[in-house]
Short mmCIF file of C-alpha atoms and ligand atoms in Angstrom, two decimals:
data_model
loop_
_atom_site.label_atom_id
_atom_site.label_comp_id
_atom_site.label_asym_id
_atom_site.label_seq_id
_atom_site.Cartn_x
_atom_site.Cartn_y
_atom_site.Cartn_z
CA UNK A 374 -16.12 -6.52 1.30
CA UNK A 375 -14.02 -4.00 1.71
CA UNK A 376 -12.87 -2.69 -1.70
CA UNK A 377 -14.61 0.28 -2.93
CA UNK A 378 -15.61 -0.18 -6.06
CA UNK A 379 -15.27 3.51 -7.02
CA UNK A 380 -11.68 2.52 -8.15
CA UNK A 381 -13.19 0.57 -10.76
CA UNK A 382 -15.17 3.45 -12.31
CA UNK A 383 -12.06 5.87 -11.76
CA UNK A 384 -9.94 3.32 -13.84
CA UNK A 385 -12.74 2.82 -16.38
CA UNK A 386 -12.72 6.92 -16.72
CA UNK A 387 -9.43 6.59 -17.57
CA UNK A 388 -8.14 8.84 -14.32
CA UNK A 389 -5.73 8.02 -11.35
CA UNK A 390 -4.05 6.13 -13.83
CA UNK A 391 -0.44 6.40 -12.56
CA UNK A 392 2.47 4.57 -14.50
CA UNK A 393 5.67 6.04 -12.90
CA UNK A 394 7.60 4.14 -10.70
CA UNK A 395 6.64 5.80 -7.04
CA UNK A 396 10.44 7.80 -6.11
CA UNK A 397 9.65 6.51 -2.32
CA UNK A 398 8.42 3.18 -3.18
CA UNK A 399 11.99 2.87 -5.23
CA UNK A 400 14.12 4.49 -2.60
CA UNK A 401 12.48 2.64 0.78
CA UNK A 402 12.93 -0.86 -1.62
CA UNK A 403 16.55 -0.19 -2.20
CA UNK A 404 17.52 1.27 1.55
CA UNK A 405 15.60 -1.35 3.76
CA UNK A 406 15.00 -4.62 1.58
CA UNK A 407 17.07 -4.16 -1.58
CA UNK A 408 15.61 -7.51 -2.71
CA UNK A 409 17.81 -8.52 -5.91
CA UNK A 410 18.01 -12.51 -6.18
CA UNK A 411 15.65 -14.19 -8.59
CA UNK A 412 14.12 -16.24 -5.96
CA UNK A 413 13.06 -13.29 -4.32
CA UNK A 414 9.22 -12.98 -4.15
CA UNK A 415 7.89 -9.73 -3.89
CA UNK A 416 3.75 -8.54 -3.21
CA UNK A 417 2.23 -5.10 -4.02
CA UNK A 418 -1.31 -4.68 -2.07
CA UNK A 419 -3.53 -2.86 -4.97
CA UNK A 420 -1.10 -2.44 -7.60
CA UNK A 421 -3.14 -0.25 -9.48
CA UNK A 422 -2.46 1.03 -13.04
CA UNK A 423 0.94 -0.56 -12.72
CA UNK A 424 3.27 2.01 -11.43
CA UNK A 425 5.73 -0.03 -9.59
CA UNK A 426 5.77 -3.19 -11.95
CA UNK A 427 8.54 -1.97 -14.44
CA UNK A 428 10.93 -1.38 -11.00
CA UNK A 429 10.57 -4.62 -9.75
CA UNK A 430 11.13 -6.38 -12.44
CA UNK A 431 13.86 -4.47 -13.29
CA UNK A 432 15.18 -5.56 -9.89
CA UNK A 433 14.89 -9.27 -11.23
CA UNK A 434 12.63 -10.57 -8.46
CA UNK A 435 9.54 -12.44 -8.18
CA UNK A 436 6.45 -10.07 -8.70
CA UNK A 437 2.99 -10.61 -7.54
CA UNK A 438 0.02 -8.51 -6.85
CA UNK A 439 -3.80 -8.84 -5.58
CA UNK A 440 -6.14 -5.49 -7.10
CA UNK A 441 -9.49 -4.95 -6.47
CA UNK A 442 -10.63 -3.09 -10.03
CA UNK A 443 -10.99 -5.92 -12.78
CA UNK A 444 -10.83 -3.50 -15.40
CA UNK A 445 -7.08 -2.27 -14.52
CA UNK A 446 -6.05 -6.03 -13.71
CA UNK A 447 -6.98 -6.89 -17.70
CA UNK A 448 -4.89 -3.93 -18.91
CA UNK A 449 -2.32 -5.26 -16.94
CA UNK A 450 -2.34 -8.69 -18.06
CA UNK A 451 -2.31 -7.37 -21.65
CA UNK A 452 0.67 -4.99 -20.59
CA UNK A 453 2.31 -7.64 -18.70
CA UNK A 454 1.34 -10.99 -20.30
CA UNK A 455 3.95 -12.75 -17.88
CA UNK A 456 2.79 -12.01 -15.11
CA UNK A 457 -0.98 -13.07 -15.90
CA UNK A 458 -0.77 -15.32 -12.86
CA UNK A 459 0.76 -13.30 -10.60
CA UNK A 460 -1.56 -10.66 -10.60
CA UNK A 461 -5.45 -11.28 -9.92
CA UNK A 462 -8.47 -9.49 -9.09
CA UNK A 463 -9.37 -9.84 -5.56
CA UNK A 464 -10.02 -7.96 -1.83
CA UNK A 465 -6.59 -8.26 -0.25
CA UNK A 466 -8.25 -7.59 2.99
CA UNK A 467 -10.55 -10.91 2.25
CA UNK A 468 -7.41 -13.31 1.11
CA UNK A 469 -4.46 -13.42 -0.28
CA UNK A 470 -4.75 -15.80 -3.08
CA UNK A 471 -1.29 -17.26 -3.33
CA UNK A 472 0.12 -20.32 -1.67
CA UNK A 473 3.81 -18.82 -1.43
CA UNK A 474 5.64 -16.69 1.30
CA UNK A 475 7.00 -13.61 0.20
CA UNK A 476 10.27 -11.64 1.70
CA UNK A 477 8.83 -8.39 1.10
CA UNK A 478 4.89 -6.94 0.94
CA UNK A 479 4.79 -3.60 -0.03
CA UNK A 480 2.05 -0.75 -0.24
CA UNK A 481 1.57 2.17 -1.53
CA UNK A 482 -1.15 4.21 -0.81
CA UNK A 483 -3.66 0.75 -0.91
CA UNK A 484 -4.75 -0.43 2.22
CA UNK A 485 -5.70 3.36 3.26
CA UNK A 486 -8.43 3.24 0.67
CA UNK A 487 -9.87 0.80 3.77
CA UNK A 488 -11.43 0.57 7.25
CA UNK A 489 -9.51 0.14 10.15
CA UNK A 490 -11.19 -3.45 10.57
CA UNK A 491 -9.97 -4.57 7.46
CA UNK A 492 -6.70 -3.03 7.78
CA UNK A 493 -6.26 -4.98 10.80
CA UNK A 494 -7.58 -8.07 9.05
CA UNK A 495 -5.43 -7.89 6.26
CA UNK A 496 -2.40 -6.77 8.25
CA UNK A 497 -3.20 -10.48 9.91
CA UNK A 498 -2.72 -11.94 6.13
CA UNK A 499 0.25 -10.30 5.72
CA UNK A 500 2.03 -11.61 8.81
CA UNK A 501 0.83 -15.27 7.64
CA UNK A 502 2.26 -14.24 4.29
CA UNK A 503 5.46 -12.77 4.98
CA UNK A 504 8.71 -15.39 5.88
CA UNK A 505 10.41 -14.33 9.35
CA UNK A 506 12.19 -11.54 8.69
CA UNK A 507 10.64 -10.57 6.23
CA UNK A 508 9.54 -6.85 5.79
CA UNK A 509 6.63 -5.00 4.72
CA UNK A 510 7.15 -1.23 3.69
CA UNK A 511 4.23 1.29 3.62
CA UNK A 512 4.64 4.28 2.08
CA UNK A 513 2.52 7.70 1.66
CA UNK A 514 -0.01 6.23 4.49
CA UNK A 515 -2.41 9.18 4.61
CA UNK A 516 -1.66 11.46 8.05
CA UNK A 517 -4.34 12.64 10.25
CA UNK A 518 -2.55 15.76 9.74
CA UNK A 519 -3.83 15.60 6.31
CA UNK A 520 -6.58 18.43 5.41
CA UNK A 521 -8.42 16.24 3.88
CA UNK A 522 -8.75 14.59 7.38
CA UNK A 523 -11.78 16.43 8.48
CA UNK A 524 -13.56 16.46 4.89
CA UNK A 525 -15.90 13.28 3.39
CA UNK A 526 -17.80 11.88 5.55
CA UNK A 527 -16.90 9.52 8.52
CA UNK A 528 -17.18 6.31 8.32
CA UNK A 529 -16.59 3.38 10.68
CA UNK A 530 -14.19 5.07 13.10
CA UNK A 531 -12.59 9.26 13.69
CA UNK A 532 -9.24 7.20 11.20
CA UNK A 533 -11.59 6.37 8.19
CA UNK A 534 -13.62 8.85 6.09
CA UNK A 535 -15.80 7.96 2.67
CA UNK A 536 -17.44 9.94 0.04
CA UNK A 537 -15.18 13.06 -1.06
CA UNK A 538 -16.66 14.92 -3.73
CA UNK A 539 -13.20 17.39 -4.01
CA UNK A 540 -9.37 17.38 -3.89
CA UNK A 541 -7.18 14.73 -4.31
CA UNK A 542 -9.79 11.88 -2.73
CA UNK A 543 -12.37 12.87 -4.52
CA UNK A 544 -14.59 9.74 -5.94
CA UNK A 545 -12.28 6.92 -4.86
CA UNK A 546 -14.27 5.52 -2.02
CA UNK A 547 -12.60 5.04 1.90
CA UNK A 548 -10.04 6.69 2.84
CA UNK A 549 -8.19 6.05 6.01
CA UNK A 550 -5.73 8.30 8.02
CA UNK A 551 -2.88 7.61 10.46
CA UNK A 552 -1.23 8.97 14.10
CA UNK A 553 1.96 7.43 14.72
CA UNK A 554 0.03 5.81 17.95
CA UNK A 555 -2.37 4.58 15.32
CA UNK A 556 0.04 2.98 13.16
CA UNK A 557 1.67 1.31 16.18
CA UNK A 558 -1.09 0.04 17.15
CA UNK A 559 -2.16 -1.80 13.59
CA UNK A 560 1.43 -3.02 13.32
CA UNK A 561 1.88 -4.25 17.12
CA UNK A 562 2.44 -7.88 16.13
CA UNK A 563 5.52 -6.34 13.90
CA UNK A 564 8.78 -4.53 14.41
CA UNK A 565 8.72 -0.82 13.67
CA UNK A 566 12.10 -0.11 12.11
CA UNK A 567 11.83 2.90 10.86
CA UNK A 568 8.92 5.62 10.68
CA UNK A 569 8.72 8.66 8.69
CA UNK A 570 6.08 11.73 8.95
CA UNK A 571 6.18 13.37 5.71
CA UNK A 572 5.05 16.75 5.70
CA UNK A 573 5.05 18.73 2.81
CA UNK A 574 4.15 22.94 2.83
CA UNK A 575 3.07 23.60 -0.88
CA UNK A 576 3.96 27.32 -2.11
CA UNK A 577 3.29 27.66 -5.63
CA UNK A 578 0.07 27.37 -6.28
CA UNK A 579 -2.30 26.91 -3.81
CA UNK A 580 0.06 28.46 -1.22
CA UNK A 581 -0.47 26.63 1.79
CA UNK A 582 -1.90 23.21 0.93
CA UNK A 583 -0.13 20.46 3.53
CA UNK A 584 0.49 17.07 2.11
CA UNK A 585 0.65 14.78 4.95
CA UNK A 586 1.98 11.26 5.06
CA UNK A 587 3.77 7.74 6.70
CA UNK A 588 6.61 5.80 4.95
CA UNK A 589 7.16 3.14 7.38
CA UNK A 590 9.24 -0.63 7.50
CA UNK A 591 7.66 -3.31 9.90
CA UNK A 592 9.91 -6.80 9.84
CA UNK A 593 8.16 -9.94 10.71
CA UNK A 594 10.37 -10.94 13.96
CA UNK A 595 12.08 -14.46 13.58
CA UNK A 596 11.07 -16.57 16.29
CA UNK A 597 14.40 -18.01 16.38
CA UNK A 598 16.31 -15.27 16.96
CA UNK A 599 18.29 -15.16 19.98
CA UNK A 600 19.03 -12.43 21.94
CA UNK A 601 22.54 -12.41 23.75
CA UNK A 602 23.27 -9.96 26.15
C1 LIG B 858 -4.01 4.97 -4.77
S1 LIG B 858 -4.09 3.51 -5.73
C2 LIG B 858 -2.39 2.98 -5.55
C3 LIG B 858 -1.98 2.08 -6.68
C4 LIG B 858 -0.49 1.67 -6.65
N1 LIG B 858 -0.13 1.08 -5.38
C5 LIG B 858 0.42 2.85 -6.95
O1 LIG B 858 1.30 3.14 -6.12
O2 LIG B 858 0.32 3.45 -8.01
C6 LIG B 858 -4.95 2.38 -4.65
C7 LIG B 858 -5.22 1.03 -5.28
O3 LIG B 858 -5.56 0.10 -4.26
C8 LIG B 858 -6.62 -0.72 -4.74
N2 LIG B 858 -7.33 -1.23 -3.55
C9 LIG B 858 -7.80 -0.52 -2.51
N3 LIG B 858 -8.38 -1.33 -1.59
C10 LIG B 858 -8.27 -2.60 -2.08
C11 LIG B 858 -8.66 -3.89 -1.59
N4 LIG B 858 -9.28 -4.03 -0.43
N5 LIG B 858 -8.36 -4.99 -2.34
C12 LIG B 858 -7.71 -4.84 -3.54
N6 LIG B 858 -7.32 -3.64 -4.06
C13 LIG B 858 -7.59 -2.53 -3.34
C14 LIG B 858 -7.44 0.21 -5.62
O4 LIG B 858 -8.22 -0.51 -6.56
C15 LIG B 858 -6.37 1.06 -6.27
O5 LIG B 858 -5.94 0.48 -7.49
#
């Protein structure tokens, strides 16, 4: 198992709970996939509190979600009493619980609350899970240039740390960072369209403090397509 169950407790606490649509998760959606038809069917890894919900269905397509905290999942289903099938409790690294193929998986800030193993195992999921073509978009994918990088403790390899006691990570379990070689490497089977290093210098306060992250696009390749020269 691969969840840390630390989001659980955070949720129960009542923190981390974001409900604003993510401004990277809307504009990566709308410049690489812009998924608008109602037969569209759309996956969030670890949706969370329920940030990005209101966005997609505001887009009209075909939500569905897999998250690891129970307790968030039943405030969802209350929130969202449609889409009580479409979002369950469950380790996306372990399975992904629904018999359809989706045109576009998206993730935000989910699968790097894992190890590299089950990264890799779930990225195998997604590829099952995603219709040629089809895209996945990552975005804020912890950097290694991140501080927090060298704080927690590590865990399973130098990518994955556990156990932050401060800062932003602080009581939410694994936490896994990324090199671009890194992230080409866990997305080999895909194509890489485009790659972003976000790298932000806070001045005001804490003069100083770098936020570090990936917003990325990998497409399933069609193994029809046909190159002509
Ligand atoms: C940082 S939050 C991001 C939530 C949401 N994507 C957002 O943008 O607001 C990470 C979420 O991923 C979930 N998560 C992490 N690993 C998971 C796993 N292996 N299976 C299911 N959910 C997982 C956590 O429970 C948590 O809700």
């Amino acid at each position: 198992m691969s969840f840390s169950k630390e989001w659980d407790e955070r949720y129960n606490a009542n923190t981390n709970l974001s409900i604003w649509p993510w401004s990277d998760v809307v504009s990566y959606v709308m410049r690489y996939a812009r998924p608008n038809t109602a037969d569209c069917r759309v996956l969030e890894l670890g949706c969370g509190a329920g940030a990005n919900i209101p966005f997609f269905q505001n887009l009209g397509v075909q939500y569905y979600s897999i998250e690891g905290s129970i307790s968030i999942v039943e405030r969802l289903w209350e929130r969202f009493p449609a889409l009580k099938d479409r979002i369950v409790a469950g380790d996306f690294t372990a399975d992904i619980p629904f018999p359809e193929q989706f045109d576009l998986i998206v993730d935000r800030s989910s699968l790097t609350h894992n190890t590299t193993s089950a990264i890799h195992g779930c990225l195998e999921l997604v590829y099952q899970k995603l219709k040629p073509n089809g895209k996945f978009i990552g975005i804020d994918w912890f950097s290694t240039l991140h501080p927090d990088s060298k704080n927690g403790v590590p865990d399973e390899d130098i990518y994955t740390r556990r156990d932050y006691t401060h800062g932003q990570f602080a009581h939410v379990g694994r936490v896994h960072f990324s090199d671009k070689a890194h992230l080409l490497e866990l997305f080999s089977k895909f194509e890489i369209t485009i790659m972003e290093h976000k790298i932000i210098q806070r001045e005001i306060p804490e003069a100083g403090l770098t936020l570090a992250v990936w917003n990325f696009v990998a497409v399933k390749p069609n193994p029809l397509r046909i190159n002509i020269k």
